[in-house]
Amino acid sequence: MNNYARFIPGEEIDAVQQWQFRAMDTAAQLLADRIKAQEAQDAAAQTESQLQQAYQEGYAAGLEQGKLQAQAEVQQQMQAFLSNQAQEAADKLTALFEAAQQEQQAAEQAMAQGVLALSCELARQVLRREVSVNPAVVMPVLTEAIGLLGAEFKTAVVKLHPQDLSALGPQIQTSFAGIGLSLRADPELLPGSCLVESAGTVIDGTLQKRWQRAVATLGLSSTWEVPGEPT
């Protein structure tokens, strides 16, 4: 081949094939389209990946939120359950304590009543023995009964057990010389008893009545006589 400095001789121009730019343009366009398609595909893949990641993150966040909410609800229910259980236990304990207190108070009251009743029975036996051996025990009772009549009563009828009247008749007349007393024996009265009557007024100084008044102040109801016991 000949070397030319700058120009191709005219006689050799026919031997040179004419350059076609259209083929180059088509190839470039195809390459550009292919690049755009690849870029679009990559962008779609990236978008899909981002969506999947966002979905997974959202799902995980929702799952965690749901888990936390479920745990909170379970904890709240447990607290409510424990609170109810504690309240029920406290109510039961309070009821048991109150019942125990009531039972204790009832037992103490029953014991106190029993001790009081026993004390009264012992006192009754002591008084019974005292009036049987000492007729003078009726004198304070008679003095109180006559005093209840008042100064306007100048006369009175005094009824005593025959044994007491026999032992105390002269002493009674001497002790109440300022009042016209009419002493009478009444076998229906117990020893240590007396009845004072004046102008329709009756002062009951019998053992039965005095005993009932005494035990009534203690909240008891008891009679002087005991069935089957000799008077």
Coordinates of C-alpha atoms in Angstrom, one line a residue:
M1 CA 0.0 0.0 0.0
N2 CA 1.2 3.5 -0.8
N3 CA 1.5 6.0 1.9
Y4 CA 0.0 9.4 1.4
A5 CA 0.7 12.5 3.3
R6 CA -2.7 14.0 3.5
F7 CA -4.8 13.4 0.4
I8 CA -6.1 10.3 -1.5
P9 CA -5.7 10.6 -5.2
G10 CA -8.8 10.8 -7.3
E11 CA -8.1 7.6 -9.1
E12 CA -8.3 5.6 -5.9
I13 CA -11.5 7.2 -4.6
D14 CA -13.7 4.7 -6.4
A15 CA -11.9 1.9 -4.6
V16 CA -13.0 3.3 -1.2
Q17 CA -16.5 2.1 0.1
Q18 CA -18.7 4.9 1.3
W19 CA -19.3 5.0 5.1
Q20 CA -22.8 4.5 6.3
F21 CA -23.7 6.4 9.5
R22 CA -27.2 4.9 9.7
A23 CA -25.9 1.5 10.9
M24 CA -23.9 3.2 13.6
D25 CA -26.9 5.2 14.8
T26 CA -29.1 2.1 14.9
A27 CA -26.5 0.3 17.0
A28 CA -26.1 3.2 19.3
Q29 CA -29.9 3.5 19.7
L30 CA -30.2 -0.2 20.5
L31 CA -27.4 0.1 23.0
A32 CA -29.1 3.1 24.6
D33 CA -32.5 1.4 24.7
R34 CA -30.9 -1.7 26.2
I35 CA -29.2 0.5 28.8
K36 CA -32.5 2.3 29.6
A37 CA -34.3 -1.0 29.9
Q38 CA -31.6 -2.3 32.2
E39 CA -31.8 0.9 34.3
A40 CA -35.6 0.6 34.4
Q41 CA -35.3 -3.0 35.4
D42 CA -32.7 -2.2 38.1
A43 CA -34.9 0.7 39.3
A44 CA -38.0 -1.6 39.4
A45 CA -35.9 -4.2 41.3
Q46 CA -34.6 -1.6 43.7
T47 CA -38.1 -0.3 44.2
E48 CA -39.4 -3.8 44.8
S49 CA -36.6 -4.5 47.2
Q50 CA -37.3 -1.2 49.1
L51 CA -41.0 -2.1 49.2
Q52 CA -40.2 -5.6 50.5
Q53 CA -37.9 -4.1 53.1
A54 CA -40.5 -1.5 54.1
Y55 CA -43.1 -4.3 54.3
Q56 CA -40.9 -6.5 56.4
E57 CA -40.0 -3.5 58.6
G58 CA -43.6 -2.5 58.9
Y59 CA -44.6 -6.1 59.6
A60 CA -41.9 -6.5 62.2
A61 CA -42.9 -3.2 63.8
G62 CA -46.5 -4.2 63.8
L63 CA -45.7 -7.6 65.2
E64 CA -43.6 -6.0 68.0
Q65 CA -46.3 -3.4 68.7
G66 CA -48.9 -6.2 68.8
K67 CA -46.6 -8.2 71.1
L68 CA -46.1 -5.2 73.4
Q69 CA -49.9 -4.5 73.4
A70 CA -50.7 -8.1 74.2
Q71 CA -48.1 -8.2 77.0
A72 CA -49.6 -5.0 78.4
E73 CA -53.1 -6.4 78.2
V74 CA -52.0 -9.6 79.9
Q75 CA -50.1 -7.7 82.6
Q76 CA -53.2 -5.5 83.1
Q77 CA -55.4 -8.6 83.4
M78 CA -53.0 -10.2 85.8
Q79 CA -52.9 -7.1 87.9
A80 CA -56.6 -6.9 87.9
F81 CA -56.9 -10.6 88.8
L82 CA -54.3 -10.3 91.6
S83 CA -56.0 -7.1 92.8
N84 CA -59.4 -8.9 92.9
Q85 CA -57.8 -12.0 94.6
A86 CA -56.1 -9.7 97.2
Q87 CA -59.4 -7.9 97.8
E88 CA -61.3 -11.2 98.1
A89 CA -58.7 -12.6 100.5
A90 CA -58.8 -9.4 102.5
D91 CA -62.6 -9.5 102.7
K92 CA -62.5 -13.2 103.8
L93 CA -59.8 -12.4 106.4
T94 CA -61.8 -9.5 107.7
A95 CA -65.0 -11.6 107.9
L96 CA -63.1 -14.4 109.7
F97 CA -61.6 -11.9 112.1
E98 CA -65.0 -10.3 112.8
A99 CA -66.6 -13.8 113.2
A100 CA -63.8 -14.8 115.6
Q101 CA -64.2 -11.5 117.6
Q102 CA -68.0 -12.1 117.8
E103 CA -67.5 -15.7 118.9
Q104 CA -64.9 -14.6 121.5
Q105 CA -67.2 -11.8 122.7
A106 CA -70.1 -14.3 122.9
A107 CA -67.9 -16.8 124.8
E108 CA -66.7 -14.1 127.2
Q109 CA -70.2 -12.9 127.7
A110 CA -71.5 -16.4 128.3
M111 CA -68.6 -17.0 130.7
A112 CA -69.3 -13.7 132.5
Q113 CA -73.0 -14.6 132.8
G114 CA -72.1 -18.0 134.1
V115 CA -69.7 -16.6 136.7
L116 CA -72.3 -14.0 137.7
A117 CA -75.0 -16.6 138.0
L118 CA -72.7 -18.8 140.2
S119 CA -71.9 -15.8 142.3
C120 CA -75.6 -15.0 142.8
E121 CA -76.3 -18.6 143.7
L122 CA -73.5 -18.6 146.3
A123 CA -74.9 -15.3 147.7
R124 CA -78.4 -16.8 147.9
Q125 CA -77.1 -19.7 149.8
V126 CA -75.2 -17.5 152.2
L127 CA -78.2 -15.2 152.8
R128 CA -80.5 -18.2 153.2
R129 CA -78.2 -19.6 155.9
E130 CA -77.9 -16.2 157.6
V131 CA -81.7 -15.6 157.8
S132 CA -82.2 -19.1 159.2
V133 CA -79.9 -18.6 162.1
N134 CA -80.1 -14.8 162.7
P135 CA -83.6 -13.3 162.8
A136 CA -82.1 -9.9 163.4
V137 CA -81.2 -9.6 159.7
V138 CA -84.8 -8.4 159.1
M139 CA -84.4 -5.3 161.2
P140 CA -82.6 -3.2 158.6
V141 CA -85.3 -4.2 156.1
L142 CA -88.1 -3.3 158.5
T143 CA -86.4 0.1 159.2
E144 CA -86.2 0.9 155.5
A145 CA -89.8 -0.2 154.9
I146 CA -91.2 2.0 157.7
G147 CA -89.0 4.9 156.5
L148 CA -90.6 4.7 153.1
L149 CA -94.0 5.4 154.6
G150 CA -93.2 8.9 155.4
A151 CA -93.8 11.0 158.5
E152 CA -97.5 11.4 157.8
F153 CA -98.1 7.8 158.5
K154 CA -98.5 7.4 162.3
T155 CA -99.8 3.8 162.4
A156 CA -98.8 0.6 160.5
V157 CA -99.3 -3.1 160.4
V158 CA -96.1 -5.2 160.4
K159 CA -96.3 -8.8 159.3
L160 CA -93.4 -11.2 160.0
H161 CA -92.7 -14.9 160.0
P162 CA -93.8 -16.3 163.4
Q163 CA -90.2 -17.2 164.3
D164 CA -89.0 -13.7 163.6
L165 CA -91.9 -12.1 165.4
S166 CA -91.2 -14.3 168.5
A167 CA -87.6 -13.3 168.5
L168 CA -87.9 -9.6 167.6
G169 CA -91.3 -8.5 168.8
P170 CA -90.1 -6.5 171.9
Q171 CA -87.1 -5.0 170.0
I172 CA -89.3 -3.8 167.2
Q173 CA -91.7 -2.1 169.6
T174 CA -88.9 -0.4 171.3
S175 CA -87.1 0.7 168.1
F176 CA -90.3 2.2 166.7
A177 CA -91.9 3.6 169.8
G178 CA -93.1 6.8 168.0
I179 CA -95.3 4.8 165.6
G180 CA -98.3 2.8 166.5
L181 CA -97.2 -0.6 165.2
S182 CA -99.5 -3.6 165.1
L183 CA -97.2 -6.7 164.8
R184 CA -98.8 -9.8 163.3
A185 CA -97.4 -13.3 162.6
D186 CA -97.8 -14.5 159.0
P187 CA -96.7 -18.1 158.4
E188 CA -96.8 -17.7 154.6
L189 CA -93.9 -15.3 154.9
L190 CA -90.3 -16.7 154.8
P191 CA -88.0 -16.0 157.7
G192 CA -86.2 -12.6 157.1
S193 CA -89.3 -11.2 155.3
C194 CA -91.7 -8.5 156.3
L195 CA -94.8 -6.6 155.0
V196 CA -95.6 -3.1 156.2
E197 CA -99.1 -1.8 155.5
S198 CA -100.5 1.6 156.3
A199 CA -103.6 3.4 154.9
G200 CA -103.7 1.3 151.8
T201 CA -100.0 1.5 151.2
V202 CA -98.0 -1.8 151.2
I203 CA -94.2 -1.9 151.4
D204 CA -93.1 -5.4 150.3
G205 CA -89.9 -6.4 152.2
T206 CA -90.2 -10.1 151.4
L207 CA -87.1 -12.1 150.6
Q208 CA -88.5 -13.0 147.2
K209 CA -89.1 -9.4 146.1
R210 CA -85.8 -8.1 147.6
W211 CA -83.8 -10.8 145.8
Q212 CA -85.5 -10.1 142.4
R213 CA -84.7 -6.4 142.7
A214 CA -81.1 -7.2 143.6
V215 CA -80.4 -9.6 140.7
A216 CA -82.3 -7.4 138.3
T217 CA -79.6 -4.7 138.8
L218 CA -77.1 -7.2 137.6
G219 CA -79.1 -8.0 134.5
L220 CA -80.3 -11.4 135.8
S221 CA -83.7 -13.0 136.3
S222 CA -83.7 -15.3 139.3
T223 CA -86.2 -16.4 142.0
W224 CA -85.4 -16.9 145.6
E225 CA -87.0 -20.3 145.8
V226 CA -85.5 -23.2 144.0
P227 CA -87.9 -26.1 143.0
G228 CA -87.5 -29.0 145.3
E229 CA -85.5 -27.0 147.8
P230 CA -87.0 -26.8 151.4
T231 CA -88.1 -23.4 152.4

